[in-house]
Amino acid sequence: MIFDATDRKLLQLLQTDSKQTNKALSHQLNLSVTAVYERIRKLEKSGIIKQYVALVDKSKVEKDFVAFCHVKLVQHSQDYVVKFEREVKKLNEVLECYHLSGDYDYLLKVLVKDMKAFREFMVEKLTKIDHIGSTHSMFMINEVKHTTAITL
């Protein structure tokens, strides 16, 4: 796929506000509405635009307790890794999960209502997954930067 400066600008605009109309985008890009539509379709079909979402204010839905959990498996066999990853994907409280190098195997970003809910998550859900050797949790004091936009 040919990816030019206009596509980059279009993606910046969509990452800022994906509900803009093609007409509004066409004015900002100095293109026709049809050209904007075709570029967006091309970006969607190529997989560059994966999906459109609404970003929810976590404090307004009482889910503003953020914890980061390091997880270490008892060993690194393929079976243990596959099972852990399959099980952690089922946990609604886990927003993000990364397989890492270093002292711990995984980093989870967990979102719950409060410390009580976090304890319940740890005791009733996370630590019930087989083959977890240890966990280490840290809690957010203040969100300094949070963005979903990728600089192009």
CSV table of N, CA and C in Angstrom, one decimal:
chain,number,residue,atom,x,y,z
A,1,MET,N,0.8,-1.2,0.0
A,1,MET,CA,0.0,0.0,0.0
A,1,MET,C,0.9,1.2,0.0
A,2,ILE,N,0.5,2.2,-0.8
A,2,ILE,CA,1.3,3.5,-0.9
A,2,ILE,C,0.7,4.3,0.3
A,3,PHE,N,1.6,4.8,1.1
A,3,PHE,CA,1.2,5.6,2.4
A,3,PHE,C,1.9,6.9,2.3
A,4,ASP,N,1.1,8.0,2.0
A,4,ASP,CA,1.7,9.3,1.8
A,4,ASP,C,1.4,10.3,2.9
A,5,ALA,N,1.9,11.6,2.7
A,5,ALA,CA,1.7,12.6,3.8
A,5,ALA,C,0.2,12.9,4.0
A,6,THR,N,-0.6,12.8,3.0
A,6,THR,CA,-2.0,13.0,3.2
A,6,THR,C,-2.7,11.9,4.0
A,7,ASP,N,-2.2,10.7,3.8
A,7,ASP,CA,-2.7,9.6,4.7
A,7,ASP,C,-2.3,9.8,6.1
A,8,ARG,N,-1.1,10.3,6.3
A,8,ARG,CA,-0.6,10.6,7.7
A,8,ARG,C,-1.4,11.7,8.4
A,9,LYS,N,-1.7,12.7,7.6
A,9,LYS,CA,-2.5,13.8,8.2
A,9,LYS,C,-3.9,13.3,8.5
A,10,LEU,N,-4.5,12.5,7.6
A,10,LEU,CA,-5.8,12.0,7.8
A,10,LEU,C,-5.9,11.1,9.0
A,11,LEU,N,-4.8,10.3,9.2
A,11,LEU,CA,-4.8,9.4,10.4
A,11,LEU,C,-4.7,10.3,11.7
A,12,GLN,N,-3.9,11.4,11.6
A,12,GLN,CA,-3.8,12.3,12.8
A,12,GLN,C,-5.1,12.9,13.1
A,13,LEU,N,-5.9,13.3,12.1
A,13,LEU,CA,-7.2,13.9,12.3
A,13,LEU,C,-8.2,12.8,12.9
A,14,LEU,N,-8.1,11.6,12.4
A,14,LEU,CA,-9.0,10.6,12.8
A,14,LEU,C,-8.7,10.2,14.3
A,15,GLN,N,-7.4,10.1,14.6
A,15,GLN,CA,-7.0,9.8,16.0
A,15,GLN,C,-7.4,10.8,17.0
A,16,THR,N,-7.5,12.1,16.5
A,16,THR,CA,-8.0,13.1,17.4
A,16,THR,C,-9.5,13.1,17.6
A,17,ASP,N,-10.2,12.8,16.5
A,17,ASP,CA,-11.7,12.7,16.5
A,17,ASP,C,-12.2,11.9,15.4
A,18,SER,N,-12.5,10.6,15.6
A,18,SER,CA,-12.9,9.7,14.5
A,18,SER,C,-14.3,9.9,14.1
A,19,LYS,N,-15.1,10.8,14.8
A,19,LYS,CA,-16.5,11.0,14.5
A,19,LYS,C,-16.6,12.2,13.5
A,20,GLN,N,-15.5,12.8,13.1
A,20,GLN,CA,-15.6,13.9,12.1
A,20,GLN,C,-16.2,13.3,10.8
A,21,THR,N,-17.0,14.1,10.2
A,21,THR,CA,-17.6,13.7,8.9
A,21,THR,C,-16.5,13.8,7.8
A,22,ASN,N,-16.8,13.0,6.8
A,22,ASN,CA,-15.9,13.0,5.6
A,22,ASN,C,-15.8,14.4,5.0
A,23,LYS,N,-16.9,15.2,5.1
A,23,LYS,CA,-16.9,16.5,4.6
A,23,LYS,C,-16.0,17.4,5.4
A,24,ALA,N,-16.1,17.3,6.8
A,24,ALA,CA,-15.2,18.1,7.6
A,24,ALA,C,-13.7,17.7,7.3
A,25,LEU,N,-13.4,16.5,7.2
A,25,LEU,CA,-12.1,16.0,6.9
A,25,LEU,C,-11.6,16.5,5.5
A,26,SER,N,-12.5,16.5,4.6
A,26,SER,CA,-12.2,17.0,3.2
A,26,SER,C,-11.7,18.4,3.2
A,27,HIS,N,-12.4,19.3,4.0
A,27,HIS,CA,-12.0,20.7,4.1
A,27,HIS,C,-10.6,20.8,4.7
A,28,GLN,N,-10.3,20.0,5.8
A,28,GLN,CA,-9.0,20.1,6.4
A,28,GLN,C,-7.9,19.6,5.5
A,29,LEU,N,-8.2,18.7,4.7
A,29,LEU,CA,-7.2,18.1,3.8
A,29,LEU,C,-7.1,18.6,2.4
A,30,ASN,N,-8.1,19.5,2.1
A,30,ASN,CA,-8.2,20.1,0.7
A,30,ASN,C,-8.4,19.0,-0.3
A,31,LEU,N,-9.3,18.0,0.0
A,31,LEU,CA,-9.6,16.9,-0.9
A,31,LEU,C,-11.1,16.9,-1.1
A,32,SER,N,-11.6,16.2,-2.0
A,32,SER,CA,-13.0,16.0,-2.2
A,32,SER,C,-13.5,15.0,-1.1
A,33,VAL,N,-14.8,15.0,-0.9
A,33,VAL,CA,-15.4,14.1,0.1
A,33,VAL,C,-15.1,12.6,-0.4
A,34,THR,N,-15.3,12.4,-1.7
A,34,THR,CA,-15.1,11.0,-2.2
A,34,THR,C,-13.6,10.6,-2.0
A,35,ALA,N,-12.7,11.5,-2.2
A,35,ALA,CA,-11.3,11.1,-2.0
A,35,ALA,C,-11.0,10.7,-0.6
A,36,VAL,N,-11.6,11.5,0.3
A,36,VAL,CA,-11.4,11.2,1.8
A,36,VAL,C,-12.0,9.8,2.1
A,37,TYR,N,-13.2,9.6,1.6
A,37,TYR,CA,-13.9,8.3,1.8
A,37,TYR,C,-13.0,7.1,1.2
A,38,GLU,N,-12.5,7.3,0.0
A,38,GLU,CA,-11.6,6.2,-0.6
A,38,GLU,C,-10.4,6.0,0.2
A,39,ARG,N,-9.7,7.1,0.7
A,39,ARG,CA,-8.5,6.9,1.5
A,39,ARG,C,-8.8,6.2,2.9
A,40,ILE,N,-9.9,6.6,3.5
A,40,ILE,CA,-10.3,5.9,4.7
A,40,ILE,C,-10.6,4.4,4.5
A,41,ARG,N,-11.3,4.1,3.4
A,41,ARG,CA,-11.5,2.7,3.1
A,41,ARG,C,-10.2,1.9,2.8
A,42,LYS,N,-9.3,2.6,2.1
A,42,LYS,CA,-8.0,1.9,1.9
A,42,LYS,C,-7.2,1.7,3.2
A,43,LEU,N,-7.3,2.6,4.1
A,43,LEU,CA,-6.6,2.5,5.4
A,43,LEU,C,-7.3,1.4,6.2
A,44,GLU,N,-8.6,1.2,6.1
A,44,GLU,CA,-9.3,0.2,6.8
A,44,GLU,C,-9.0,-1.2,6.2
A,45,LYS,N,-9.1,-1.3,4.9
A,45,LYS,CA,-8.9,-2.6,4.2
A,45,LYS,C,-7.4,-3.1,4.4
A,46,SER,N,-6.5,-2.2,4.5
A,46,SER,CA,-5.1,-2.6,4.7
A,46,SER,C,-4.8,-2.9,6.1
A,47,GLY,N,-5.7,-2.6,7.1
A,47,GLY,CA,-5.5,-3.0,8.5
A,47,GLY,C,-4.8,-1.9,9.2
A,48,ILE,N,-4.5,-0.8,8.6
A,48,ILE,CA,-3.8,0.3,9.3
A,48,ILE,C,-4.8,0.9,10.3
A,49,ILE,N,-6.1,1.1,9.9
A,49,ILE,CA,-7.1,1.4,10.9
A,49,ILE,C,-7.8,0.1,11.3
A,50,LYS,N,-7.6,-0.3,12.5
A,50,LYS,CA,-8.1,-1.5,13.0
A,50,LYS,C,-9.6,-1.5,13.4
A,51,GLN,N,-9.9,-0.4,14.1
A,51,GLN,CA,-11.3,-0.3,14.6
A,51,GLN,C,-11.5,1.1,15.1
A,52,TYR,N,-12.8,1.5,15.4
A,52,TYR,CA,-13.2,2.7,16.0
A,52,TYR,C,-13.8,2.4,17.3
A,53,VAL,N,-13.4,3.2,18.3
A,53,VAL,CA,-13.9,3.0,19.7
A,53,VAL,C,-14.2,4.3,20.4
A,54,ALA,N,-15.0,4.2,21.5
A,54,ALA,CA,-15.3,5.3,22.3
A,54,ALA,C,-14.3,5.2,23.5
A,55,LEU,N,-13.7,6.3,23.9
A,55,LEU,CA,-12.8,6.3,25.0
A,55,LEU,C,-13.6,6.8,26.3
A,56,VAL,N,-13.7,5.9,27.3
A,56,VAL,CA,-14.6,6.2,28.4
A,56,VAL,C,-13.8,6.8,29.5
A,57,ASP,N,-14.3,7.8,30.2
A,57,ASP,CA,-13.7,8.4,31.4
A,57,ASP,C,-13.8,7.4,32.6
A,58,LYS,N,-12.7,6.8,33.0
A,58,LYS,CA,-12.8,5.7,34.0
A,58,LYS,C,-13.3,6.2,35.3
A,59,SER,N,-13.1,7.5,35.7
A,59,SER,CA,-13.6,8.0,37.0
A,59,SER,C,-15.1,8.1,36.9
A,60,LYS,N,-15.7,8.3,35.8
A,60,LYS,CA,-17.2,8.5,35.7
A,60,LYS,C,-17.9,7.2,35.7
A,61,VAL,N,-17.2,6.1,35.5
A,61,VAL,CA,-17.8,4.8,35.6
A,61,VAL,C,-17.3,4.0,36.8
A,62,GLU,N,-16.7,4.7,37.8
A,62,GLU,CA,-16.1,4.1,39.0
A,62,GLU,C,-15.2,3.0,38.8
A,63,LYS,N,-14.2,3.2,37.9
A,63,LYS,CA,-13.2,2.2,37.6
A,63,LYS,C,-11.9,3.0,37.5
A,64,ASP,N,-11.5,3.8,38.5
A,64,ASP,CA,-10.3,4.6,38.4
A,64,ASP,C,-9.2,4.2,39.3
A,65,PHE,N,-9.2,2.9,39.8
A,65,PHE,CA,-8.1,2.4,40.5
A,65,PHE,C,-7.3,1.6,39.6
A,66,VAL,N,-6.1,2.1,39.2
A,66,VAL,CA,-5.2,1.4,38.3
A,66,VAL,C,-4.1,0.8,39.0
A,67,ALA,N,-3.8,-0.5,38.6
A,67,ALA,CA,-2.7,-1.3,39.2
A,67,ALA,C,-1.9,-1.9,38.0
A,68,PHE,N,-0.6,-2.0,38.2
A,68,PHE,CA,0.2,-2.7,37.3
A,68,PHE,C,0.8,-3.9,38.0
A,69,CYS,N,0.6,-5.1,37.5
A,69,CYS,CA,1.0,-6.3,38.1
A,69,CYS,C,2.1,-7.0,37.3
A,70,HIS,N,3.2,-7.2,37.9
A,70,HIS,CA,4.2,-8.1,37.3
A,70,HIS,C,3.8,-9.5,37.7
A,71,VAL,N,3.9,-10.4,36.7
A,71,VAL,CA,3.7,-11.8,36.9
A,71,VAL,C,4.8,-12.7,36.5
A,72,LYS,N,5.3,-13.6,37.4
A,72,LYS,CA,6.3,-14.5,37.0
A,72,LYS,C,5.8,-15.9,37.0
A,73,LEU,N,6.0,-16.7,35.9
A,73,LEU,CA,5.5,-18.0,35.9
A,73,LEU,C,6.5,-18.9,36.5
A,74,VAL,N,6.1,-20.1,37.0
A,74,VAL,CA,7.0,-21.0,37.6
A,74,VAL,C,8.1,-21.6,36.7
A,75,GLN,N,7.7,-21.7,35.4
A,75,GLN,CA,8.7,-22.1,34.4
A,75,GLN,C,8.1,-21.6,33.0
A,76,HIS,N,9.0,-21.6,32.0
A,76,HIS,CA,8.7,-21.0,30.7
A,76,HIS,C,8.4,-22.0,29.6
A,77,SER,N,7.7,-23.0,30.0
A,77,SER,CA,7.3,-24.0,29.0
A,77,SER,C,6.2,-23.4,28.1
A,78,GLN,N,6.2,-23.9,26.9
A,78,GLN,CA,5.1,-23.4,25.9
A,78,GLN,C,3.7,-23.6,26.5
A,79,ASP,N,3.5,-24.8,27.1
A,79,ASP,CA,2.2,-25.1,27.7
A,79,ASP,C,1.8,-24.0,28.8
A,80,TYR,N,2.7,-23.7,29.6
A,80,TYR,CA,2.4,-22.7,30.7
A,80,TYR,C,2.2,-21.3,30.1
A,81,VAL,N,3.0,-20.9,29.2
A,81,VAL,CA,2.8,-19.6,28.5
A,81,VAL,C,1.5,-19.5,27.8
A,82,VAL,N,1.1,-20.5,27.0
A,82,VAL,CA,-0.1,-20.5,26.3
A,82,VAL,C,-1.3,-20.5,27.2
A,83,LYS,N,-1.3,-21.4,28.3
A,83,LYS,CA,-2.4,-21.4,29.2
A,83,LYS,C,-2.5,-20.1,29.9
A,84,PHE,N,-1.4,-19.5,30.4
A,84,PHE,CA,-1.5,-18.2,31.1
A,84,PHE,C,-2.2,-17.2,30.2
A,85,GLU,N,-1.7,-17.1,29.0
A,85,GLU,CA,-2.1,-16.0,28.1
A,85,GLU,C,-3.6,-16.2,27.7
A,86,ARG,N,-4.0,-17.5,27.6
A,86,ARG,CA,-5.4,-17.8,27.3
A,86,ARG,C,-6.3,-17.4,28.5
A,87,GLU,N,-5.9,-17.7,29.7
A,87,GLU,CA,-6.7,-17.4,30.9
A,87,GLU,C,-6.7,-15.9,31.2
A,88,VAL,N,-5.6,-15.2,31.0
A,88,VAL,CA,-5.6,-13.7,31.3
A,88,VAL,C,-6.4,-12.9,30.3
A,89,LYS,N,-6.6,-13.4,29.1
A,89,LYS,CA,-7.4,-12.7,28.1
A,89,LYS,C,-8.9,-12.8,28.5
A,90,LYS,N,-9.3,-13.7,29.4
A,90,LYS,CA,-10.7,-13.8,29.9
A,90,LYS,C,-11.0,-12.8,31.0
A,91,LEU,N,-10.0,-12.2,31.6
A,91,LEU,CA,-10.2,-11.4,32.8
A,91,LEU,C,-10.5,-9.9,32.3
A,92,ASN,N,-11.8,-9.5,32.6
A,92,ASN,CA,-12.2,-8.2,32.1
A,92,ASN,C,-11.5,-7.1,32.8
A,93,GLU,N,-11.0,-7.3,34.0
A,93,GLU,CA,-10.2,-6.3,34.7
A,93,GLU,C,-8.9,-5.9,34.1
A,94,VAL,N,-8.4,-6.9,33.3
A,94,VAL,CA,-7.1,-6.7,32.7
A,94,VAL,C,-7.3,-5.9,31.3
A,95,LEU,N,-6.8,-4.7,31.3
A,95,LEU,CA,-6.9,-3.9,30.0
A,95,LEU,C,-5.8,-4.2,29.1
A,96,GLU,N,-4.6,-4.5,29.6
A,96,GLU,CA,-3.4,-4.7,28.7
A,96,GLU,C,-2.6,-5.8,29.4
A,97,CYS,N,-1.9,-6.6,28.6
A,97,CYS,CA,-1.0,-7.7,29.0
A,97,CYS,C,0.1,-7.8,28.1
A,98,TYR,N,1.3,-7.7,28.6
A,98,TYR,CA,2.5,-7.7,27.8
A,98,TYR,C,3.5,-8.8,28.3
A,99,HIS,N,4.0,-9.6,27.4
A,99,HIS,CA,5.0,-10.6,27.6
A,99,HIS,C,6.3,-9.9,27.6
A,100,LEU,N,7.1,-10.0,28.6
A,100,LEU,CA,8.3,-9.2,28.8
A,100,LEU,C,9.6,-10.0,28.9
A,101,SER,N,10.7,-9.3,28.7
A,101,SER,CA,12.0,-9.9,29.1
A,101,SER,C,12.3,-9.3,30.4
A,102,GLY,N,13.3,-9.9,31.1
A,102,GLY,CA,13.6,-9.3,32.4
A,102,GLY,C,13.2,-10.2,33.6
A,103,ASP,N,13.1,-9.6,34.8
A,103,ASP,CA,12.9,-10.4,36.0
A,103,ASP,C,11.5,-11.0,36.0
A,104,TYR,N,10.5,-10.3,35.5
A,104,TYR,CA,9.1,-10.9,35.4
A,104,TYR,C,8.8,-11.2,34.0
A,105,ASP,N,7.8,-12.1,33.8
A,105,ASP,CA,7.4,-12.6,32.5
A,105,ASP,C,6.3,-11.7,31.9
A,106,TYR,N,5.4,-11.2,32.7
A,106,TYR,CA,4.3,-10.4,32.2
A,106,TYR,C,4.1,-9.1,33.0
A,107,LEU,N,3.5,-8.2,32.3
A,107,LEU,CA,3.1,-6.9,32.9
A,107,LEU,C,1.6,-6.8,32.6
A,108,LEU,N,0.8,-6.6,33.6
A,108,LEU,CA,-0.7,-6.4,33.4
A,108,LEU,C,-1.1,-5.1,33.8
A,109,LYS,N,-2.0,-4.4,33.1
A,109,LYS,CA,-2.6,-3.2,33.5
A,109,LYS,C,-4.0,-3.6,33.9
A,110,VAL,N,-4.3,-3.3,35.2
A,110,VAL,CA,-5.6,-3.7,35.8
A,110,VAL,C,-6.4,-2.5,36.2
A,111,LEU,N,-7.7,-2.5,35.9
A,111,LEU,CA,-8.6,-1.4,36.2
A,111,LEU,C,-9.7,-1.9,37.0
A,112,VAL,N,-9.9,-1.4,38.2
A,112,VAL,CA,-11.0,-1.8,39.1
A,112,VAL,C,-11.5,-0.6,39.9
A,113,LYS,N,-12.5,-0.8,40.7
A,113,LYS,CA,-13.1,0.3,41.4
A,113,LYS,C,-12.2,0.8,42.5
A,114,ASP,N,-11.7,-0.1,43.3
A,114,ASP,CA,-10.9,0.4,44.5
A,114,ASP,C,-10.0,-0.8,45.0
A,115,MET,N,-9.3,-0.5,46.1
A,115,MET,CA,-8.4,-1.5,46.6
A,115,MET,C,-9.1,-2.8,47.0
A,116,LYS,N,-10.3,-2.7,47.5
A,116,LYS,CA,-11.0,-3.9,47.9
A,116,LYS,C,-11.3,-4.8,46.6
A,117,ALA,N,-11.7,-4.1,45.5
A,117,ALA,CA,-11.9,-4.8,44.3
A,117,ALA,C,-10.6,-5.4,43.7
A,118,PHE,N,-9.5,-4.7,43.9
A,118,PHE,CA,-8.3,-5.2,43.4
A,118,PHE,C,-7.9,-6.5,44.2
A,119,ARG,N,-8.0,-6.4,45.5
A,119,ARG,CA,-7.7,-7.6,46.3
A,119,ARG,C,-8.6,-8.8,45.9
A,120,GLU,N,-9.9,-8.6,45.6
A,120,GLU,CA,-10.8,-9.6,45.2
A,120,GLU,C,-10.3,-10.2,43.8
A,121,PHE,N,-9.9,-9.3,42.9
A,121,PHE,CA,-9.4,-9.7,41.6
A,121,PHE,C,-8.1,-10.6,41.8
A,122,MET,N,-7.2,-10.2,42.7
A,122,MET,CA,-6.0,-11.0,42.9
A,122,MET,C,-6.3,-12.3,43.5
A,123,VAL,N,-7.1,-12.3,44.5
A,123,VAL,CA,-7.4,-13.6,45.3
A,123,VAL,C,-8.3,-14.5,44.5
A,124,GLU,N,-9.3,-14.0,43.9
A,124,GLU,CA,-10.4,-14.8,43.3
A,124,GLU,C,-10.1,-15.1,41.8
A,125,LYS,N,-9.3,-14.3,41.1
A,125,LYS,CA,-9.1,-14.5,39.7
A,125,LYS,C,-7.7,-14.7,39.3
A,126,LEU,N,-6.8,-13.7,39.4
A,126,LEU,CA,-5.5,-13.8,38.9
A,126,LEU,C,-4.7,-15.0,39.5
A,127,THR,N,-4.6,-15.0,40.8
A,127,THR,CA,-3.8,-16.1,41.4
A,127,THR,C,-4.4,-17.5,41.3
A,128,LYS,N,-5.6,-17.6,40.8
A,128,LYS,CA,-6.1,-18.9,40.6
A,128,LYS,C,-5.7,-19.5,39.2
A,129,ILE,N,-5.0,-18.7,38.4
A,129,ILE,CA,-4.5,-19.2,37.2
A,129,ILE,C,-3.3,-20.1,37.5
A,130,ASP,N,-3.2,-21.3,37.0
A,130,ASP,CA,-2.1,-22.2,37.2
A,130,ASP,C,-0.8,-21.7,36.8
A,131,HIS,N,0.2,-22.1,37.5
A,131,HIS,CA,1.6,-21.9,37.1
A,131,HIS,C,2.2,-20.5,37.3
A,132,ILE,N,1.4,-19.7,38.1
A,132,ILE,CA,2.0,-18.4,38.5
A,132,ILE,C,2.9,-18.6,39.7
A,133,GLY,N,4.2,-18.2,39.5
A,133,GLY,CA,5.1,-18.4,40.6
A,133,GLY,C,5.1,-17.2,41.6
A,134,SER,N,5.0,-16.0,41.1
A,134,SER,CA,4.9,-14.8,42.0
A,134,SER,C,4.3,-13.6,41.2
A,135,THR,N,3.8,-12.7,42.0
A,135,THR,CA,3.3,-11.4,41.5
A,135,THR,C,3.8,-10.3,42.3
A,136,HIS,N,3.9,-9.1,41.6
A,136,HIS,CA,4.3,-7.9,42.3
A,136,HIS,C,3.4,-6.8,41.7
A,137,SER,N,2.7,-6.0,42.6
A,137,SER,CA,1.8,-5.0,42.2
A,137,SER,C,2.2,-3.6,42.6
A,138,MET,N,1.9,-2.7,41.7
A,138,MET,CA,2.2,-1.3,41.9
A,138,MET,C,0.9,-0.5,41.6
A,139,PHE,N,0.6,0.6,42.2
A,139,PHE,CA,-0.6,1.3,42.1
A,139,PHE,C,-0.3,2.7,41.5
A,140,MET,N,-1.2,3.2,40.7
A,140,MET,CA,-1.1,4.5,40.1
A,140,MET,C,-1.4,5.5,41.1
A,141,ILE,N,-0.5,6.5,41.2
A,141,ILE,CA,-0.7,7.7,42.1
A,141,ILE,C,-1.4,8.8,41.2
A,142,ASN,N,-0.9,9.0,40.1
A,142,ASN,CA,-1.4,10.1,39.2
A,142,ASN,C,-1.1,9.7,37.7
A,143,GLU,N,-2.0,9.9,36.9
A,143,GLU,CA,-1.8,9.7,35.4
A,143,GLU,C,-1.2,10.9,34.8
A,144,VAL,N,0.0,10.9,34.5
A,144,VAL,CA,0.7,12.0,33.9
A,144,VAL,C,0.5,12.2,32.4
A,145,LYS,N,0.5,11.1,31.7
A,145,LYS,CA,0.2,11.1,30.3
A,145,LYS,C,-0.5,9.8,29.9
A,146,HIS,N,-1.6,10.0,29.1
A,146,HIS,CA,-2.3,8.9,28.6
A,146,HIS,C,-2.8,9.3,27.2
A,147,THR,N,-2.4,8.5,26.2
A,147,THR,CA,-2.8,8.8,24.8
A,147,THR,C,-3.0,7.5,24.1
A,148,THR,N,-3.9,7.5,23.1
A,148,THR,CA,-4.0,6.4,22.2
A,148,THR,C,-3.5,6.7,20.8
A,149,ALA,N,-3.1,8.0,20.6
A,149,ALA,CA,-2.7,8.4,19.3
A,149,ALA,C,-1.2,8.0,19.0
A,150,ILE,N,-1.0,7.5,17.8
A,150,ILE,CA,0.4,7.2,17.4
A,150,ILE,C,0.9,8.3,16.5
A,151,THR,N,2.1,8.8,16.9
A,151,THR,CA,2.7,9.9,16.0
A,151,THR,C,3.2,9.3,14.7
A,152,LEU,N,2.8,9.9,13.6
A,152,LEU,CA,3.2,9.4,12.3
A,152,LEU,C,4.2,10.3,11.6
